[in-house]
Coordinates of C-alpha atoms in Angstrom, one line a residue:
M1 CA 0.0 0.0 0.0
K2 CA 2.8 2.4 0.9
K3 CA 4.5 1.7 -2.5
I4 CA 1.3 2.6 -4.3
V5 CA 1.0 5.9 -2.4
V6 CA 4.7 6.7 -3.2
Y7 CA 4.2 5.9 -6.9
L8 CA 1.0 8.1 -7.0
T9 CA 2.9 10.9 -5.3
I10 CA 5.8 10.7 -7.8
F11 CA 3.3 10.6 -10.6
V12 CA 1.5 13.8 -9.4
I13 CA 4.8 15.6 -8.9
L14 CA 6.0 14.7 -12.4
S15 CA 2.6 15.7 -13.8
V16 CA 2.8 19.2 -12.2
V17 CA 6.4 19.6 -13.4
N18 CA 5.5 18.6 -16.9
S19 CA 2.5 20.8 -17.0
E20 CA 4.7 23.8 -16.1
K21 CA 7.2 22.9 -18.8
C22 CA 4.3 22.6 -21.2
D23 CA 2.9 26.1 -20.6
G24 CA 2.8 27.3 -24.1
I25 CA 1.0 27.7 -27.4
Y26 CA 0.8 25.8 -30.6
L27 CA 2.0 28.0 -33.4
N28 CA 1.8 26.6 -37.0
N29 CA 1.0 23.2 -35.3
K30 CA 4.3 23.3 -33.4
F31 CA 4.6 23.8 -29.6
H32 CA 6.1 27.0 -28.4
R33 CA 6.8 27.7 -24.8
K34 CA 6.0 31.1 -23.3
D35 CA 8.7 33.4 -22.1
I36 CA 7.1 36.1 -20.0
L37 CA 8.9 39.4 -20.7
S38 CA 6.9 41.7 -18.6
I39 CA 3.7 41.7 -16.4
N40 CA 1.3 44.0 -14.7
I41 CA 0.8 46.4 -17.7
D42 CA -2.6 47.7 -18.5
R43 CA -3.5 46.8 -22.1
P44 CA -0.1 47.0 -23.9
Y45 CA -0.7 47.9 -27.6
Q46 CA 1.4 48.8 -30.6
L47 CA 4.4 46.4 -30.0
S48 CA 7.5 47.2 -31.9
Y49 CA 11.0 45.7 -31.6
D50 CA 14.4 47.6 -31.5
K51 CA 16.8 45.0 -33.0
H52 CA 19.9 46.9 -32.0
R53 CA 19.2 47.4 -28.3
H54 CA 16.9 44.4 -28.0
R55 CA 14.0 46.5 -26.6
V56 CA 10.3 45.9 -26.9
Y57 CA 8.4 49.2 -27.2
F58 CA 4.7 49.5 -26.5
S59 CA 1.9 51.8 -25.5
Y60 CA -0.3 51.1 -22.6
N61 CA -3.3 52.6 -20.8
I62 CA -2.7 55.0 -17.9
G63 CA -6.3 56.3 -17.6
K64 CA -8.5 55.6 -14.6
E65 CA -11.8 53.7 -14.8
E66 CA -13.4 54.5 -18.1
E67 CA -10.9 57.2 -19.2
D68 CA -8.5 56.1 -22.0
R69 CA -5.1 57.8 -21.8
F70 CA -1.9 56.3 -23.1
N71 CA 1.8 56.3 -22.5
I72 CA 4.7 54.8 -24.4
A73 CA 7.3 52.6 -22.6
Y74 CA 9.8 49.9 -23.3
I75 CA 11.4 46.8 -21.7
E76 CA 15.0 45.8 -22.1
K77 CA 16.4 42.3 -22.5
G78 CA 16.6 40.5 -19.2
N79 CA 14.5 43.1 -17.3
T80 CA 10.8 42.8 -16.8
A81 CA 10.3 46.3 -15.4
H82 CA 9.3 48.8 -18.0
K83 CA 10.7 52.3 -18.6
I84 CA 8.5 55.2 -19.6
K85 CA 8.9 57.6 -22.5
D86 CA 7.4 60.6 -20.7
N87 CA 8.0 63.3 -23.3
I88 CA 5.3 62.1 -25.8
E89 CA 1.9 63.6 -25.1
N90 CA -0.7 60.8 -24.9
G91 CA 1.7 58.6 -26.8
F92 CA 0.0 55.7 -28.6
A93 CA 1.6 54.7 -31.9
I94 CA 5.2 53.4 -32.4
A95 CA 7.2 52.4 -35.5
I96 CA 10.9 51.4 -35.7
D97 CA 13.1 51.7 -38.8
N98 CA 15.8 49.3 -37.7
K99 CA 17.6 49.7 -41.1
N100 CA 18.1 53.4 -40.6
Y101 CA 18.4 53.4 -36.8
K102 CA 15.3 55.5 -36.2
I103 CA 12.3 55.2 -34.0
Y104 CA 9.0 57.2 -34.3
F105 CA 6.4 57.9 -31.7
G106 CA 2.9 59.1 -32.5
G107 CA 0.8 61.0 -30.0
S108 CA -2.1 63.4 -29.8
L109 CA 0.1 66.4 -30.8
G110 CA 2.0 64.8 -33.7
I111 CA 5.0 62.5 -34.5
Y112 CA 8.4 62.5 -32.9
E113 CA 11.6 61.0 -34.2
E114 CA 14.5 59.7 -32.2
S115 CA 17.8 58.0 -33.2
L116 CA 18.4 54.5 -32.0
K117 CA 22.1 55.6 -31.5
K118 CA 21.4 58.7 -29.4
E119 CA 19.2 58.2 -26.4
N120 CA 16.6 60.9 -25.6
E121 CA 17.4 63.2 -28.5
T122 CA 13.8 63.4 -29.6
K123 CA 12.4 65.9 -32.1
K124 CA 9.0 66.6 -33.4
I125 CA 8.7 66.1 -37.2
I126 CA 5.0 66.3 -37.7
E127 CA 2.5 68.6 -36.0
G128 CA -1.3 69.0 -36.0
F129 CA -2.2 65.3 -36.2
N130 CA -3.6 62.9 -33.6
V131 CA -1.8 59.7 -34.6
W132 CA -3.7 56.4 -34.5
D133 CA -1.3 54.0 -36.1
M134 CA 2.1 53.9 -38.0
F135 CA 3.9 51.7 -40.4
I136 CA 7.3 51.9 -42.1
K137 CA 8.0 50.6 -45.6
E138 CA 10.9 52.7 -47.0
K139 CA 9.0 55.8 -45.6
L140 CA 6.8 56.4 -42.6
H141 CA 3.1 56.0 -43.1
F142 CA 0.5 56.9 -40.4
I143 CA -3.2 57.0 -39.8
N144 CA -4.7 60.0 -38.1
Y145 CA -7.6 60.1 -35.6
P146 CA -10.6 60.5 -35.7
Q147 CA -10.6 61.0 -39.5
Q148 CA -8.9 57.6 -40.1
R149 CA -7.0 58.7 -43.2
L150 CA -3.7 57.4 -44.5
Y151 CA -0.7 59.7 -44.8
K152 CA 3.0 59.3 -45.9
C153 CA 5.9 61.3 -44.6
E154 CA 7.9 63.0 -47.4
N155 CA 11.2 64.8 -46.8
E156 CA 11.4 68.4 -48.1
E157 CA 13.8 71.2 -47.7
L158 CA 12.0 72.8 -44.8
G159 CA 11.4 69.5 -43.0
V160 CA 9.0 66.6 -43.2
K161 CA 5.6 66.9 -44.8
A162 CA 2.5 64.7 -44.3
V163 CA 1.0 63.8 -47.7
R164 CA -2.5 62.3 -47.9
Q165 CA -2.5 59.0 -49.8
R166 CA -5.5 59.4 -52.1
H167 CA -5.4 55.9 -53.5
I168 CA -6.6 54.8 -50.0
H169 CA -9.8 56.7 -50.2
E170 CA -11.7 54.9 -47.3
K171 CA -11.4 55.4 -43.6
I172 CA -9.1 52.7 -42.3
Y173 CA -7.9 51.3 -39.0
Q174 CA -4.6 49.5 -40.0
Y175 CA -2.3 49.5 -42.9
A176 CA 0.7 47.4 -43.9
I177 CA 2.8 46.4 -46.9
D178 CA 4.3 42.9 -47.2
G179 CA 7.5 41.7 -48.8
D180 CA 5.9 41.4 -52.2
E181 CA 4.7 45.0 -52.0
N182 CA 1.1 44.0 -51.6
S183 CA -0.9 46.4 -49.4
Y184 CA -3.4 45.5 -46.7
I185 CA -6.0 47.7 -45.1
T186 CA -8.7 47.1 -42.5
N187 CA -11.9 49.1 -42.1
R188 CA -15.4 48.7 -40.5
T189 CA -16.3 45.9 -43.0
G190 CA -13.1 43.8 -42.7
L191 CA -9.7 43.1 -44.2
Y192 CA -8.7 43.9 -47.8
M193 CA -5.7 43.1 -49.9
I194 CA -4.4 45.4 -52.7
K195 CA -2.0 43.6 -55.0
N196 CA 1.2 45.3 -56.0
G197 CA 0.5 47.5 -59.1
T198 CA -3.3 47.4 -58.8
S199 CA -5.9 49.4 -57.0
D200 CA -8.6 46.6 -56.7
R201 CA -9.6 45.6 -53.2
I202 CA -9.7 41.9 -52.6
F203 CA -11.9 41.0 -49.6
I204 CA -10.3 38.5 -47.3
K205 CA -13.0 36.2 -45.9
G206 CA -12.9 35.4 -42.2
I207 CA -13.1 37.6 -39.1
N208 CA -13.6 41.3 -39.6
N209 CA -12.3 42.9 -36.4
F210 CA -8.5 43.2 -36.0
R211 CA -6.2 44.4 -33.2
C212 CA -3.1 44.8 -35.5
I213 CA -1.4 43.9 -38.7
E214 CA 2.3 43.0 -38.5
V215 CA 5.0 42.0 -41.0
D216 CA 7.9 39.7 -39.9
N217 CA 11.5 39.9 -40.8
N218 CA 10.9 37.9 -44.0
G219 CA 8.1 40.1 -45.3
V220 CA 5.3 37.7 -44.2
V221 CA 2.2 39.5 -43.0
Y222 CA 0.2 38.4 -39.9
F223 CA -3.2 39.5 -38.7
C224 CA -4.3 39.6 -35.0
G225 CA -7.9 39.2 -34.1
Q226 CA -9.1 39.3 -30.6
H227 CA -8.4 35.6 -30.0
G228 CA -5.8 34.5 -32.5
I229 CA -3.1 35.1 -35.1
Y230 CA -3.9 34.6 -38.8
V231 CA -2.3 34.4 -42.2
I232 CA -3.9 34.6 -45.7
N233 CA -4.5 31.6 -47.9
K234 CA -3.9 33.3 -51.2
E235 CA -5.6 30.5 -53.2
D236 CA -9.0 31.3 -51.9
Y237 CA -8.3 34.6 -50.0
T238 CA -9.5 33.3 -46.6
L239 CA -7.9 33.7 -43.2
E240 CA -6.2 30.7 -41.6
K241 CA -5.6 30.7 -37.9
I242 CA -2.1 29.7 -36.9
A243 CA -2.3 30.3 -33.2
E244 CA -5.1 30.4 -30.7
I245 CA -4.4 33.2 -28.2
R246 CA -7.1 34.6 -26.0
N247 CA -7.4 38.4 -25.7
I248 CA -4.4 39.3 -27.9
F249 CA -3.6 43.0 -28.0
G250 CA -0.4 43.4 -30.0
L251 CA 2.3 41.5 -32.0
T252 CA 5.9 42.1 -33.1
F253 CA 9.0 40.0 -34.0
D254 CA 12.5 40.0 -32.5
H255 CA 15.8 39.9 -34.4
E256 CA 15.5 36.1 -34.7
N257 CA 11.9 36.3 -35.9
N258 CA 10.4 35.0 -32.7
F259 CA 6.8 36.0 -32.1
I260 CA 6.2 38.5 -29.3
Y261 CA 2.6 39.2 -28.4
S262 CA 0.7 41.0 -25.6
N263 CA -2.5 40.3 -23.7
P264 CA -4.3 42.6 -21.3
H265 CA -1.6 42.5 -18.7
E266 CA 1.6 41.0 -20.0
I267 CA 4.1 40.7 -22.9
V268 CA 5.1 37.2 -24.0
K269 CA 7.8 35.8 -26.4
L270 CA 7.1 32.4 -28.0
L271 CA 10.1 30.1 -28.2
S272 CA 10.1 26.9 -30.2
G273 CA 10.5 23.9 -27.9
D274 CA 9.3 20.3 -27.4
C275 CA 6.6 19.5 -24.8
K276 CA 8.1 16.8 -22.7

């Protein structure tokens, strides 16, 4: 009888240990363990990765009760505590140009630029816009709020000018360009693809509410709904879920192309590993 009790105890302990080791998510049908990068953050959005300093930038809510106010912060490799960028008024949007060592912050008063090589030398380059979202493909693109129109930043002799992109005539929530130069937009009716060199909208069947669109280091585009990450099946233009993640808020990719996502209170990196 004692032997049975001992065996059962060992079995329970091993089961608990194994369940802890197996705390993860299946991504593309392969198990990935969760590496918690930071916790106790209120709704971290707009994740973006600085490949040179290995920082994850994000915006998060600092409002009380039903008030939505945002700040921009970042976490560094090996440190779960976040540091605040306190010079961006109501900072919400972030875009990093790792190729040219520049980071952009969008807030309620405009867009700010900072060098990845020179800490805290921040300058405002665009005024008069409340910035909703940003994306970099050669040049910085942004969506203003509440008009929800797309602009591209063009360099001129007197500085940077925001130029309205007339080919995107509708109000949009997100915008991205993949490695094949195809564009993607989301609006109140769902997700659309605009193939390179055309202006026709291809409706992508599936969910129609999205938290973000992100492009990885290889130019592959991913779409985050409330409860999962999706890719497009380009044969029938439908969305295919590659990961089931409840309450996802944001997504980015590190220098090794690992997925980093956020939920309402934490930021998590997914690392490929066997479930043993």
